[in-house]
Every structure is written in C-alpha cells, then in structure tokens.
Amino acid sequence: MKPYLKLDPWNIVEEDFQPHLHEISESIFSIGNGYMGQRANFEESYSGPSLQGSYMAGVYYPDKTRVGWWKNGYPEYFAKVLNSTNWIGIDIDIDGQPLDLANCKVKDFTRVLNMKEGTLSRSFTAELEGGKEIRVEAIRFVSMTRHEIGVIRYAVTPLNFEATFTVTPYLDGDVQNRDANYDEKFWTEVSKEFGEHDAALTVKTKKLDFHLTSVMTFEISKNGELLDIKPEQLAKEKYVGFRAQVEASANEQIAIYKYAANVTSRDHGLGQLVDAGRTALQSAAEAGFQALHREQVQAWADKWQDSDIVIEGDVAAQQAIRFNIFQLNQTYSGEDDRLNIGPKGFTGEKYGGSTYWDTEAYCLPFYLSTADSSIARNLLIYRYKHLEKAKENARKLGFAKGALYPMVTMNGEECHNEWEITFEEIHRNGAIAYAIYNYVNYTGDFAYLGQYGLEVLAEISRFWEERVNYVAAKGQYMILGVTGPNEYENNVNNNWYTNRIACWTMEYTLEVLDYLRENEPSRYRELIEKLQLSEAETAKWQDIIDKMYYPYDPERQIFLQQDGFLDKDLTPVKELDPKHLPLNQNWSWDRILRSAYIKQADVLQGLFFLGDRYDLETKKRNFDFYEPLTVHESSLSPCVHSIIACELGYKEKAYEMYLRTSRLDLDNYNNDTEDGCHTTSMAGTWMSVVYGFGGLKVKDGVLHLNPFNPGHWKSFSFKVMFRGSRLKVTVGEHEVVIANESEVPADVQVYGKEYTVGGMSHVKVEH
C-alpha cells in the first residue's frame, strides 16, 4: 500500500478522506488510557465500511469455540475483549438530511492524532444536496487523569445557508464484535434512566456477568455562548439519547460538548454503578472541556518526560518511534495488576484482546525503563495470580504436576483453539520465567523472588521435567512434538529454542533456590514446605540440564532450528519472486510447512534472550544463516533481527529492520492494520532503538551502553529509568552524552569504561 499519512514529528496526519483506507485509519488514530480505548470511528453516522470499537479493559466474553474437529484438551471458548457501548455517537441532521460522509462530497478533510497531547481531531467541509456546505471541527480524548471519562467537542458551521440542525447525542449498547464466532451479540440491557441533565445506560454480558454503565451529558453553544435547551429524551432497546434543534445562520458555529463516563463492575458494586458514573461525569462536566484538556496535556507531558525518544534528521523514523511509544503508553498504565496487554491493545478485535507471551518477551522491557518499577512488577504479579490456573491447564493436558501458562488468556485459563499453538507452543512458559529474571536483573528487586518468583519458576520447571523425553539409547533428553516461535513449522522435534529456554529456566530456578537458601533462609524453608519441593526433583532438573540434546550442524557451526531443518530447500527469500510474498496470503499452509521460510526469529530469539551466554562469532554464524530465510511475517520478528544486527555491526540491516518494525502499521506493511495496530510489537520497536542502537544491557547490577548512530540520523536520544535514576542518553556523530535528570547518582559503563553520573549532572564520552 502506498503510504498516505503525512510525515510529522509529533502528529499522525491524514489529509483527504479515502473511504477504502478508513478502517486502517480507525486503527491508527485510536485513543486510550489503559482503562478504556476507542477506535477512530466518526461521531456522526457513517454508512460506509467501518469497524466500530469501544473497549473496556478487563471486560471480556467467553465466545464459544468454533473448530472443524474437536480434540481432547481444546478450550471451550476464546476470550474476547468486547466491543462495548458506543459513547461517542452524535448524529447530525441538517434541514432533514443526515450528515454521512459516505453520501456527500467531502472537501478539506484532515484527521490528526496529536501524540504530544493525546487528542484526536478531525475537520472537513461537507457539500450536501443543493450545494449546501457545512464545516465540521471535532476533537476528542479519553482522559489520562480521569480514567472513566471521555470528552468530545463537535462543532458545525453552515457556510452558505441558514440551517436547522437536529443534534442527537446518544449511548448505544446494541453493538457486536465483528469477530464473534456465531454472530452473537454479547450484551443484554439491564436498565436505562434519565436524570435532570444526563442519561445512563447499563448493560451486562450474557456470560460472566460483567456490568457496564455509561452515563452522558451534553451542552450546546452558539458562537461560544451556551444555549438553554430543553432536549427531547430518546429511549429504545440498549439505547438512550437526546434530541435538540438549533437554528444557525451562515457562519454561525454550533458546538456540542459531550461528556461520557464508563464504569464497570470490575471496579464498582452492581448497585453503585449508576451513582459512580454520575459522580465521575458530574465532576468532569463541571470542570469543563478546557480544564480537562489542560489536564490531558499535562498528563501526556509527564509521560513523554519519562519515555520520549528524539531522532534528529529523519522525520519518518521520529514519527514512527513516537507513534509506537504513544500507543504503548495509552494501552497499559500499570496501576491494575488484574490487567495485561493484548496484541492489538485497544485498536481492534483481532486476537481477542487477550494476553499472549508478547507481554513478557517484548513489552516488559519498555515499562521497566520508562515507568516506576511497580508497573513492570504488576505485569509479573498478573501471572503469579494465574499460577493455579496454569497448573490446571497442565492437568487438562495430562501432566501430573507443574504449570503450563496459557498461550492466550484473560483469566489464566487457556482459551486458544489451534492445536499447533494450544498444545505445542509451550515455549511461552520460558518467556514468563525469563521475564522474572529480566525484572530482577534490571531493578535489583531480589525480594520479588521470595515473595512471588520462586513459586512460578518451580512450577514451570516441574512442567519441563515432565514434558521432556529421555532417550536411553542416546543418554539424552529431548522435547518432542512442539511448535517454536516460528509458527511456519508445526509439530517438530527438538526445536532448539524450546529446548534451550526449558533448560535455562531450570538453571535459573536452581540459582534462585541457592540465593534464597543463602539470603532468606526462613522464607526458603517456607517455600520448600509450601511447594513440597524435594531434592530428587532438583537433582532431576540438573540431570536434564546436563543431558539435554540440542540440534547442531558442525559443518556450519550453527544451532539447527529443529531436527531435520537442513533437509529443506534453503533458497533464500531474496531469490523468491515477490509475487509469492507474503507467504501467508499466497501459499497453502502445506507448502509453508514444507518450506524453510521462517515467520519470525526462532533460534535468534534464543540468542537475543540469552545473549550473555554466546559470543559474537556464534551470533554472527546463526544470524547469517537464518536471517536470509526469514520472511518477517510476524510483527514480532524485525525488532529482534535489528537488535542482533546492531550488536554484529550490520548497520544497514539494523536500520532496515528498524524501519520495518517502527512503521509496520503506519505504512501497513503486512496489509492487516485495519484489524488493529500491532501494539505488542511496538515495544519491540522501542527495544530496537534502546537495546539495538543504544546497546543497553544490565550486567551485575550495572547499566552498560554500547551505542552507535546508524548513520541515517544526525543524532538520537532516549531515556531510561534505572534504580532510581532517570538518564537521558544522547548519541551524536562523535560523542555520547549521558545526562542524569534525577538526584540519584548512577553508575554506567560506556564502551566498557566505568562512569558515575552524579545527580543532575552529565558525562560526555567520545566515540
């Protein structure tokens, strides 16, 4: 697809309305605040193609599984974050003619996502029947400070005629998910009621009994003066609204201010929802649009203070990285440890909005470095709270002990129903174990190990202990029948990454046991008793570690992705006719499975996670072999390749992969942005700058930096929070400047040399 968005360092700008791109824009221009999210649907009615989407974090539905052939162990449902009550709706009727951009001539259309301030604005001129023209200017946001509040200012101006506007702001709960397996509507009405100045609609899910109350109020002004209007009340099934008529002469502006509160039973008692919604709404409405906007601007200024990345000399790269950071900050705020991060965030329905291994493998580092450590800690606690469910998942698949964390979940229970993923993509367990290591290594919060970490690590290790297969004739352990990170290979034996991360998990678990035995002996004894952990078990883990089989090619000196990988045709991707790409849209699944083409980093994923275990030559040999075979048809792939390419000094490849991951959605690389943005891969984009071009690593409690400028930029800078310090790292053509923006001194190593950066000071290092 030809890029259609204007390049700008702080804004995503669409000029000219193109209906065939509208659903892509609905994803890209989405807004959210960690509590709720909203696709960039129009406020006024629109009869053209559109995916209406208003989403409430943590509110989901167990949509009945739809498969062609049921297998024992299949989950009975796929959890889906629901399309919820449409709170943005404002129908506009001009002299009896509905405003609908699908049925009128649209001129001077502009849509702007202001990432600096967290607002979505839109303006256009519509030519109606008879040559009547109206100008519309709309702006909306969901509040970062009042998480249950959404605000809209919608202004209409007749340009060449006298008009009677009929304005209908409403709440509509009669919605459904496009991805509903059986076209079912998931909501039923509980109540609707009108107050003196508001309307409230309460709906509940048909299963699980989530309740959502939406409350709205509105004001109308003419040329800045509030009007005293007595609107008509409107009510029908799962719908409440108001209808008001306003007269306007040419060039008189009519502005509608709509305030909405969305409150759920996750946070309020069922009998308190309407009152809670009205209380939140009243406070917001009394503050008014301008005050709420000022709050929004300040809240985003605080976010950018901690997380901004500045790139000088490359507007496309600058816009892209800020877009990725913006989406991450508005998807997950971290205050609620019941919540996690869906692969599409609040931007679409694909993948159900559920939690995947993406969080631990890709998202955790972003929150570790750009927010208080409690935010990343809550991501781990989410998994700790699901430990019992993970143990149940293992039992359902026939395991006597241990925990298998789900590939897809909302409440800890597996809800994915593709056998090669549900049953075989067990490497997700390793990502969760690695996240515990990553968090503790970065923050120094060793207390987490005794409080929560060991229990998770021990149960995952128990799973690996039972999942391995001992081959007596070879005296080695193997792991059979798996799918690695490369999902273009199913049901393989001895996927190198899976075998390696399994043993690494057991190694780390044993290290944690030793640490607790030595440093927290009382807690160690408590946990040994609670877990009923025996010396025989830990001895078995060590035996597996010592005797694990890893497929290897001695001629090329590379780790084999799995047994038999070299039996495939190894024609590199660059020699394929471009008409075959993307493979997943042009080849049969059978043909893909028989090919050597790799969807995403697999062996290289292991070399990224466990990079301290392997030297540069090992990484180089494996990168040089596998990268030419990788089609990067997973959004999670380019960032890992970019980071390793940086380490190897492959500057052009690193930059190529960075652009691919950073502009994945903005340029619709994979032809699927209309389904929602690739939110979790956006964290990989951040890593490609900070871990890749910045060379950030943490070793023995010390922050190490090995930065380089990719050559396409004049300079770049990023910020990291590390153990109480906030550091701004600026990489220029000839020097690196590390500025400490906090009062807490920081010890860092740059290019292998040690420096102490005092509070509110900086150091310069030439390169």
mmCIF file of C-alpha atoms in Angstrom, residues 153-458:
data_model
loop_
_atom_site.group_PDB
_atom_site.id
_atom_site.type_symbol
_atom_site.label_atom_id
_atom_site.label_comp_id
_atom_site.label_asym_id
_atom_site.label_seq_id
_atom_site.Cartn_x
_atom_site.Cartn_y
_atom_site.Cartn_z
ATOM 1 C CA ARG A 153 -16.151 18.901 21.300
ATOM 2 C CA TYR A 154 -18.008 18.715 17.988
ATOM 3 C CA ALA A 155 -18.583 21.986 16.126
ATOM 4 C CA VAL A 156 -20.648 22.511 12.958
ATOM 5 C CA THR A 157 -20.863 25.699 10.919
ATOM 6 C CA PRO A 158 -23.180 26.277 7.918
ATOM 7 C CA LEU A 159 -21.065 28.146 5.371
ATOM 8 C CA ASN A 160 -23.552 29.319 2.760
ATOM 9 C CA PHE A 161 -27.053 28.866 4.120
ATOM 10 C CA GLU A 162 -29.320 29.174 7.110
ATOM 11 C CA ALA A 163 -29.729 25.810 8.794
ATOM 12 C CA THR A 164 -31.815 23.947 11.300
ATOM 13 C CA PHE A 165 -29.567 21.418 12.996
ATOM 14 C CA THR A 166 -31.030 18.423 14.749
ATOM 15 C CA VAL A 167 -28.389 17.199 17.182
ATOM 16 C CA THR A 168 -28.694 13.724 18.713
ATOM 17 C CA PRO A 169 -26.002 12.706 21.226
ATOM 18 C CA TYR A 170 -26.551 9.137 22.391
ATOM 19 C CA LEU A 171 -25.273 5.973 24.048
ATOM 20 C CA ASP A 172 -25.776 2.781 22.063
ATOM 21 C CA GLY A 173 -25.222 -0.606 23.670
ATOM 22 C CA ASP A 174 -26.693 -2.556 20.759
ATOM 23 C CA VAL A 175 -23.261 -3.469 19.409
ATOM 24 C CA GLN A 176 -21.442 -6.644 18.486
ATOM 25 C CA ASN A 177 -17.959 -7.923 17.751
ATOM 26 C CA ARG A 178 -17.135 -8.437 14.104
ATOM 27 C CA ASP A 179 -15.102 -11.482 15.149
ATOM 28 C CA ALA A 180 -17.982 -13.130 17.053
ATOM 29 C CA ASN A 181 -17.765 -16.809 16.174
ATOM 30 C CA TYR A 182 -21.515 -17.209 15.710
ATOM 31 C CA ASP A 183 -22.538 -13.587 15.003
ATOM 32 C CA GLU A 184 -23.857 -13.405 18.555
ATOM 33 C CA LYS A 185 -24.463 -10.156 20.391
ATOM 34 C CA PHE A 186 -22.806 -10.400 23.772
ATOM 35 C CA TRP A 187 -24.674 -7.679 25.708
ATOM 36 C CA THR A 188 -28.144 -7.508 27.239
ATOM 37 C CA GLU A 189 -29.805 -4.463 28.726
ATOM 38 C CA VAL A 190 -30.092 -4.057 32.491
ATOM 39 C CA SER A 191 -31.552 -0.567 32.787
ATOM 40 C CA LYS A 192 -31.747 2.894 31.306
ATOM 41 C CA GLU A 193 -32.708 6.081 33.029
ATOM 42 C CA PHE A 194 -32.682 9.818 32.593
ATOM 43 C CA GLY A 195 -31.621 12.349 35.156
ATOM 44 C CA GLU A 196 -32.194 16.062 35.069
ATOM 45 C CA HIS A 197 -29.142 16.617 32.869
ATOM 46 C CA ASP A 198 -27.905 13.141 31.964
ATOM 47 C CA ALA A 199 -28.825 9.728 30.629
ATOM 48 C CA ALA A 200 -27.499 6.403 31.862
ATOM 49 C CA LEU A 201 -27.445 3.024 30.145
ATOM 50 C CA THR A 202 -26.457 -0.186 31.930
ATOM 51 C CA VAL A 203 -25.753 -3.379 30.026
ATOM 52 C CA LYS A 204 -24.323 -6.710 31.093
ATOM 53 C CA THR A 205 -22.633 -9.602 29.348
ATOM 54 C CA LYS A 206 -24.674 -12.717 28.684
ATOM 55 C CA LYS A 207 -21.945 -14.726 30.403
ATOM 56 C CA LEU A 208 -19.622 -13.843 33.305
ATOM 57 C CA ASP A 209 -21.974 -11.029 34.381
ATOM 58 C CA PHE A 210 -19.771 -8.048 33.641
ATOM 59 C CA HIS A 211 -21.841 -4.871 34.001
ATOM 60 C CA LEU A 212 -21.079 -1.627 32.191
ATOM 61 C CA THR A 213 -22.820 1.636 32.950
ATOM 62 C CA SER A 214 -22.325 4.534 30.572
ATOM 63 C CA VAL A 215 -23.570 7.963 31.549
ATOM 64 C CA MET A 216 -23.593 11.014 29.291
ATOM 65 C CA THR A 217 -24.426 14.677 29.398
ATOM 66 C CA PHE A 218 -24.002 17.454 26.853
ATOM 67 C CA GLU A 219 -24.080 21.195 26.255
ATOM 68 C CA ILE A 220 -24.613 23.211 23.092
ATOM 69 C CA SER A 221 -23.213 26.653 22.375
ATOM 70 C CA LYS A 222 -23.684 29.110 19.523
ATOM 71 C CA ASN A 223 -20.696 31.279 18.742
ATOM 72 C CA GLY A 224 -19.300 30.491 22.192
ATOM 73 C CA GLU A 225 -22.463 31.254 24.175
ATOM 74 C CA LEU A 226 -24.156 28.344 25.949
ATOM 75 C CA LEU A 227 -27.764 27.791 24.896
ATOM 76 C CA ASP A 228 -30.614 26.961 27.241
ATOM 77 C CA ILE A 229 -32.100 23.940 25.515
ATOM 78 C CA LYS A 230 -34.803 21.510 26.591
ATOM 79 C CA PRO A 231 -33.908 18.396 24.633
ATOM 80 C CA GLU A 232 -36.236 15.524 23.846
ATOM 81 C CA GLN A 233 -35.373 12.262 25.570
ATOM 82 C CA LEU A 234 -34.912 9.198 23.346
ATOM 83 C CA ALA A 235 -35.038 5.605 24.508
ATOM 84 C CA LYS A 236 -35.125 2.214 22.850
ATOM 85 C CA GLU A 237 -33.546 -1.173 23.498
ATOM 86 C CA LYS A 238 -29.953 -0.692 24.710
ATOM 87 C CA TYR A 239 -30.076 2.969 23.674
ATOM 88 C CA VAL A 240 -30.560 6.342 25.315
ATOM 89 C CA GLY A 241 -30.107 9.756 23.816
ATOM 90 C CA PHE A 242 -31.292 13.321 23.488
ATOM 91 C CA ARG A 243 -32.578 15.250 20.501
ATOM 92 C CA ALA A 244 -32.251 19.009 20.255
ATOM 93 C CA GLN A 245 -32.849 21.528 17.482
ATOM 94 C CA VAL A 246 -30.712 24.598 16.926
ATOM 95 C CA GLU A 247 -31.059 27.344 14.330
ATOM 96 C CA ALA A 248 -27.912 28.803 12.782
ATOM 97 C CA SER A 249 -27.279 31.431 10.168
ATOM 98 C CA ALA A 250 -24.401 31.230 7.729
ATOM 99 C CA ASN A 251 -21.032 31.175 9.510
ATOM 100 C CA GLU A 252 -22.550 30.751 12.968
ATOM 101 C CA GLN A 253 -20.812 27.934 14.806
ATOM 102 C CA ILE A 254 -22.786 25.392 16.809
ATOM 103 C CA ALA A 255 -20.586 23.443 19.243
ATOM 104 C CA ILE A 256 -21.698 20.310 21.064
ATOM 105 C CA TYR A 257 -19.756 19.352 24.191
ATOM 106 C CA LYS A 258 -20.348 15.736 25.115
ATOM 107 C CA TYR A 259 -19.047 14.161 28.319
ATOM 108 C CA ALA A 260 -19.285 10.426 28.992
ATOM 109 C CA ALA A 261 -18.388 8.211 31.924
ATOM 110 C CA ASN A 262 -17.933 4.463 31.515
ATOM 111 C CA VAL A 263 -17.810 2.468 34.750
ATOM 112 C CA THR A 264 -17.756 -1.293 35.168
ATOM 113 C CA SER A 265 -18.470 -3.918 37.798
ATOM 114 C CA ARG A 266 -14.752 -4.673 37.907
ATOM 115 C CA ASP A 267 -14.359 -1.505 39.976
ATOM 116 C CA HIS A 268 -17.778 -0.797 41.481
ATOM 117 C CA GLY A 269 -20.577 -2.782 43.112
ATOM 118 C CA LEU A 270 -23.547 -3.591 40.904
ATOM 119 C CA GLY A 271 -25.843 -1.331 42.901
ATOM 120 C CA GLN A 272 -23.355 1.532 42.748
ATOM 121 C CA LEU A 273 -22.658 1.725 39.028
ATOM 122 C CA VAL A 274 -25.103 4.460 38.062
ATOM 123 C CA ASP A 275 -24.169 6.626 41.037
ATOM 124 C CA ALA A 276 -20.452 6.069 40.368
ATOM 125 C CA GLY A 277 -20.899 7.018 36.735
ATOM 126 C CA ARG A 278 -22.894 10.115 37.564
ATOM 127 C CA THR A 279 -20.373 11.224 40.192
ATOM 128 C CA ALA A 280 -17.469 10.882 37.749
ATOM 129 C CA LEU A 281 -19.472 12.554 34.985
ATOM 130 C CA GLN A 282 -20.590 15.475 37.111
ATOM 131 C CA SER A 283 -17.031 16.212 38.222
ATOM 132 C CA ALA A 284 -15.801 16.160 34.623
ATOM 133 C CA ALA A 285 -18.646 18.277 33.251
ATOM 134 C CA GLU A 286 -18.224 20.861 35.998
ATOM 135 C CA ALA A 287 -14.525 21.109 35.198
ATOM 136 C CA GLY A 288 -15.404 21.700 31.557
ATOM 137 C CA PHE A 289 -13.704 20.903 28.283
ATOM 138 C CA GLN A 290 -10.830 23.386 28.559
ATOM 139 C CA ALA A 291 -9.805 22.299 32.053
ATOM 140 C CA LEU A 292 -9.997 18.621 31.083
ATOM 141 C CA HIS A 293 -7.889 19.362 28.030
ATOM 142 C CA ARG A 294 -5.248 21.096 30.178
ATOM 143 C CA GLU A 295 -5.168 18.047 32.455
ATOM 144 C CA GLN A 296 -4.693 15.839 29.409
ATOM 145 C CA VAL A 297 -1.830 17.914 28.046
ATOM 146 C CA GLN A 298 -0.019 17.835 31.397
ATOM 147 C CA ALA A 299 -0.547 14.095 31.854
ATOM 148 C CA TRP A 300 0.976 13.406 28.457
ATOM 149 C CA ALA A 301 3.826 15.825 29.121
ATOM 150 C CA ASP A 302 4.664 13.704 32.172
ATOM 151 C CA LYS A 303 4.534 10.524 30.074
ATOM 152 C CA TRP A 304 6.836 11.954 27.434
ATOM 153 C CA GLN A 305 9.231 13.238 30.085
ATOM 154 C CA ASP A 306 9.941 9.625 31.015
ATOM 155 C CA SER A 307 9.673 7.841 27.684
ATOM 156 C CA ASP A 308 10.401 10.101 24.717
ATOM 157 C CA ILE A 309 12.913 9.150 22.034
ATOM 158 C CA VAL A 310 14.226 12.004 19.886
ATOM 159 C CA ILE A 311 15.669 11.347 16.420
ATOM 160 C CA GLU A 312 17.276 14.238 14.560
ATOM 161 C CA GLY A 313 17.450 14.193 10.776
ATOM 162 C CA ASP A 314 14.852 11.524 9.948
ATOM 163 C CA VAL A 315 11.216 12.589 10.285
ATOM 164 C CA ALA A 316 9.848 9.188 9.238
ATOM 165 C CA ALA A 317 11.823 7.449 11.974
ATOM 166 C CA GLN A 318 10.944 10.134 14.530
ATOM 167 C CA GLN A 319 7.233 9.959 13.833
ATOM 168 C CA ALA A 320 7.295 6.184 13.905
ATOM 169 C CA ILE A 321 9.014 5.750 17.257
ATOM 170 C CA ARG A 322 6.754 8.305 18.924
ATOM 171 C CA PHE A 323 3.695 6.572 17.486
ATOM 172 C CA ASN A 324 4.877 3.285 18.987
ATOM 173 C CA ILE A 325 5.591 4.854 22.368
ATOM 174 C CA PHE A 326 2.267 6.691 22.311
ATOM 175 C CA GLN A 327 0.294 3.512 21.700
ATOM 176 C CA LEU A 328 2.136 1.668 24.481
ATOM 177 C CA ASN A 329 1.521 4.453 26.990
ATOM 178 C CA GLN A 330 -2.179 4.630 26.213
ATOM 179 C CA THR A 331 -2.638 0.853 26.214
ATOM 180 C CA TYR A 332 -1.245 -0.050 29.627
ATOM 181 C CA SER A 333 -0.821 2.222 32.632
ATOM 182 C CA GLY A 334 0.109 -0.467 35.155
ATOM 183 C CA GLU A 335 -1.971 0.576 38.145
ATOM 184 C CA ASP A 336 -4.212 -2.508 37.979
ATOM 185 C CA ASP A 337 -2.449 -5.857 38.345
ATOM 186 C CA ARG A 338 -5.569 -7.614 37.020
ATOM 187 C CA LEU A 339 -4.850 -6.193 33.572
ATOM 188 C CA ASN A 340 -2.347 -7.086 30.908
ATOM 189 C CA ILE A 341 -1.588 -6.136 27.315
ATOM 190 C CA GLY A 342 -3.353 -7.525 24.270
ATOM 191 C CA PRO A 343 -1.509 -7.776 20.930
ATOM 192 C CA LYS A 344 -3.855 -5.147 19.454
ATOM 193 C CA GLY A 345 -4.261 -3.055 22.577
ATOM 194 C CA PHE A 346 -7.461 -1.006 22.262
ATOM 195 C CA THR A 347 -7.194 -0.651 18.492
ATOM 196 C CA GLY A 348 -9.092 -3.661 17.155
ATOM 197 C CA GLU A 349 -10.572 -7.081 17.800
ATOM 198 C CA LYS A 350 -8.021 -9.459 16.298
ATOM 199 C CA TYR A 351 -6.518 -11.918 18.786
ATOM 200 C CA GLY A 352 -9.438 -11.175 21.096
ATOM 201 C CA GLY A 353 -7.585 -8.552 23.111
ATOM 202 C CA SER A 354 -6.230 -11.393 25.231
ATOM 203 C CA THR A 355 -2.785 -11.834 26.774
ATOM 204 C CA TYR A 356 -0.071 -13.658 24.840
ATOM 205 C CA TRP A 357 3.618 -14.313 25.538
ATOM 206 C CA ASP A 358 4.228 -10.986 23.788
ATOM 207 C CA THR A 359 3.921 -9.207 27.134
ATOM 208 C CA GLU A 360 6.826 -10.992 28.787
ATOM 209 C CA ALA A 361 9.006 -11.297 25.688
ATOM 210 C CA TYR A 362 8.563 -7.811 24.253
ATOM 211 C CA CYS A 363 6.581 -5.406 26.432
ATOM 212 C CA LEU A 364 8.154 -5.768 29.866
ATOM 213 C CA PRO A 365 11.452 -4.036 28.924
ATOM 214 C CA PHE A 366 9.627 -0.868 27.825
ATOM 215 C CA TYR A 367 7.836 -0.494 31.146
ATOM 216 C CA LEU A 368 10.978 -1.432 33.084
ATOM 217 C CA SER A 369 12.810 1.530 31.584
ATOM 218 C CA THR A 370 10.099 4.167 31.219
ATOM 219 C CA ALA A 371 7.996 3.877 34.377
ATOM 220 C CA ASP A 372 8.231 3.152 38.065
ATOM 221 C CA SER A 373 9.315 -0.436 38.709
ATOM 222 C CA SER A 374 5.920 -1.185 40.270
ATOM 223 C CA ILE A 375 4.398 -1.068 36.781
ATOM 224 C CA ALA A 376 6.566 -3.905 35.456
ATOM 225 C CA ARG A 377 6.117 -5.730 38.756
ATOM 226 C CA ASN A 378 2.366 -5.723 38.238
ATOM 227 C CA LEU A 379 2.810 -7.452 34.887
ATOM 228 C CA LEU A 380 4.586 -10.282 36.723
ATOM 229 C CA ILE A 381 2.052 -10.373 39.540
ATOM 230 C CA TYR A 382 -0.657 -10.837 36.902
ATOM 231 C CA ARG A 383 0.986 -14.155 36.022
ATOM 232 C CA TYR A 384 1.572 -15.068 39.661
ATOM 233 C CA LYS A 385 -2.136 -14.659 40.362
ATOM 234 C CA HIS A 386 -2.832 -17.074 37.498
ATOM 235 C CA LEU A 387 -0.462 -19.759 38.758
ATOM 236 C CA GLU A 388 -3.234 -22.087 39.957
ATOM 237 C CA LYS A 389 -4.963 -21.793 36.584
ATOM 238 C CA ALA A 390 -1.656 -22.586 34.874
ATOM 239 C CA LYS A 391 -1.400 -25.720 36.968
ATOM 240 C CA GLU A 392 -4.951 -26.628 35.943
ATOM 241 C CA ASN A 393 -4.000 -26.123 32.292
ATOM 242 C CA ALA A 394 -1.170 -28.631 32.692
ATOM 243 C CA ARG A 395 -3.532 -31.169 34.296
ATOM 244 C CA LYS A 396 -6.017 -30.771 31.417
ATOM 245 C CA LEU A 397 -3.277 -31.832 29.023
ATOM 246 C CA GLY A 398 -2.450 -34.876 31.142
ATOM 247 C CA PHE A 399 0.500 -33.663 33.203
ATOM 248 C CA ALA A 400 0.735 -34.838 36.792
ATOM 249 C CA LYS A 401 2.474 -31.718 38.045
ATOM 250 C CA GLY A 402 3.848 -28.359 37.052
ATOM 251 C CA ALA A 403 2.269 -25.342 35.409
ATOM 252 C CA LEU A 404 1.695 -24.566 31.742
ATOM 253 C CA TYR A 405 0.844 -20.943 31.255
ATOM 254 C CA PRO A 406 -1.695 -20.374 28.501
ATOM 255 C CA MET A 407 -0.843 -19.142 25.049
ATOM 256 C CA VAL A 408 -3.944 -16.943 25.125
ATOM 257 C CA THR A 409 -5.851 -15.918 28.210
ATOM 258 C CA MET A 410 -7.871 -13.365 30.104
ATOM 259 C CA ASN A 411 -8.213 -15.096 33.471
ATOM 260 C CA GLY A 412 -5.344 -17.598 33.450
ATOM 261 C CA GLU A 413 -7.265 -20.312 31.615
ATOM 262 C CA GLU A 414 -6.181 -21.320 28.130
ATOM 263 C CA CYS A 415 -8.623 -20.090 25.501
ATOM 264 C CA HIS A 416 -6.766 -20.656 22.231
ATOM 265 C CA ASN A 417 -8.018 -23.428 19.984
ATOM 266 C CA GLU A 418 -5.443 -24.069 17.265
ATOM 267 C CA TRP A 419 -3.813 -27.359 18.227
ATOM 268 C CA GLU A 420 -0.330 -26.484 16.999
ATOM 269 C CA ILE A 421 -0.351 -23.468 19.314
ATOM 270 C CA THR A 422 -2.540 -24.541 22.232
ATOM 271 C CA PHE A 423 -0.782 -27.865 22.747
ATOM 272 C CA GLU A 424 2.642 -27.335 21.218
ATOM 273 C CA GLU A 425 3.812 -23.717 21.542
ATOM 274 C CA ILE A 426 4.993 -24.381 25.055
ATOM 275 C CA HIS A 427 7.991 -22.070 24.814
ATOM 276 C CA ARG A 428 5.661 -19.408 26.273
ATOM 277 C CA ASN A 429 6.467 -20.882 29.696
ATOM 278 C CA GLY A 430 10.091 -19.906 29.158
ATOM 279 C CA ALA A 431 9.193 -16.309 28.325
ATOM 280 C CA ILE A 432 7.406 -15.945 31.643
ATOM 281 C CA ALA A 433 10.394 -17.368 33.521
ATOM 282 C CA TYR A 434 12.731 -15.074 31.600
ATOM 283 C CA ALA A 435 10.574 -12.063 32.486
ATOM 284 C CA ILE A 436 11.132 -12.761 36.180
ATOM 285 C CA TYR A 437 14.896 -12.851 35.603
ATOM 286 C CA ASN A 438 14.734 -9.726 33.436
ATOM 287 C CA TYR A 439 12.778 -7.782 36.050
ATOM 288 C CA VAL A 440 15.026 -8.750 38.962
ATOM 289 C CA ASN A 441 18.214 -8.230 36.964
ATOM 290 C CA TYR A 442 17.096 -4.748 35.889
ATOM 291 C CA THR A 443 15.562 -3.462 39.110
ATOM 292 C CA GLY A 444 17.597 -5.292 41.749
ATOM 293 C CA ASP A 445 14.314 -6.252 43.420
ATOM 294 C CA PHE A 446 15.539 -9.613 44.718
ATOM 295 C CA ALA A 447 12.737 -9.595 47.289
ATOM 296 C CA TYR A 448 10.379 -10.475 44.439
ATOM 297 C CA LEU A 449 11.953 -13.922 44.185
ATOM 298 C CA GLY A 450 10.906 -14.970 47.659
ATOM 299 C CA GLN A 451 7.575 -13.176 47.557
ATOM 300 C CA TYR A 452 6.342 -14.475 44.191
ATOM 301 C CA GLY A 453 9.043 -15.515 41.746
ATOM 302 C CA LEU A 454 10.224 -18.875 43.006
ATOM 303 C CA GLU A 455 6.745 -20.392 43.085
ATOM 304 C CA VAL A 456 6.223 -19.612 39.403
ATOM 305 C CA LEU A 457 9.722 -20.751 38.430
ATOM 306 C CA ALA A 458 9.434 -24.028 40.334
#
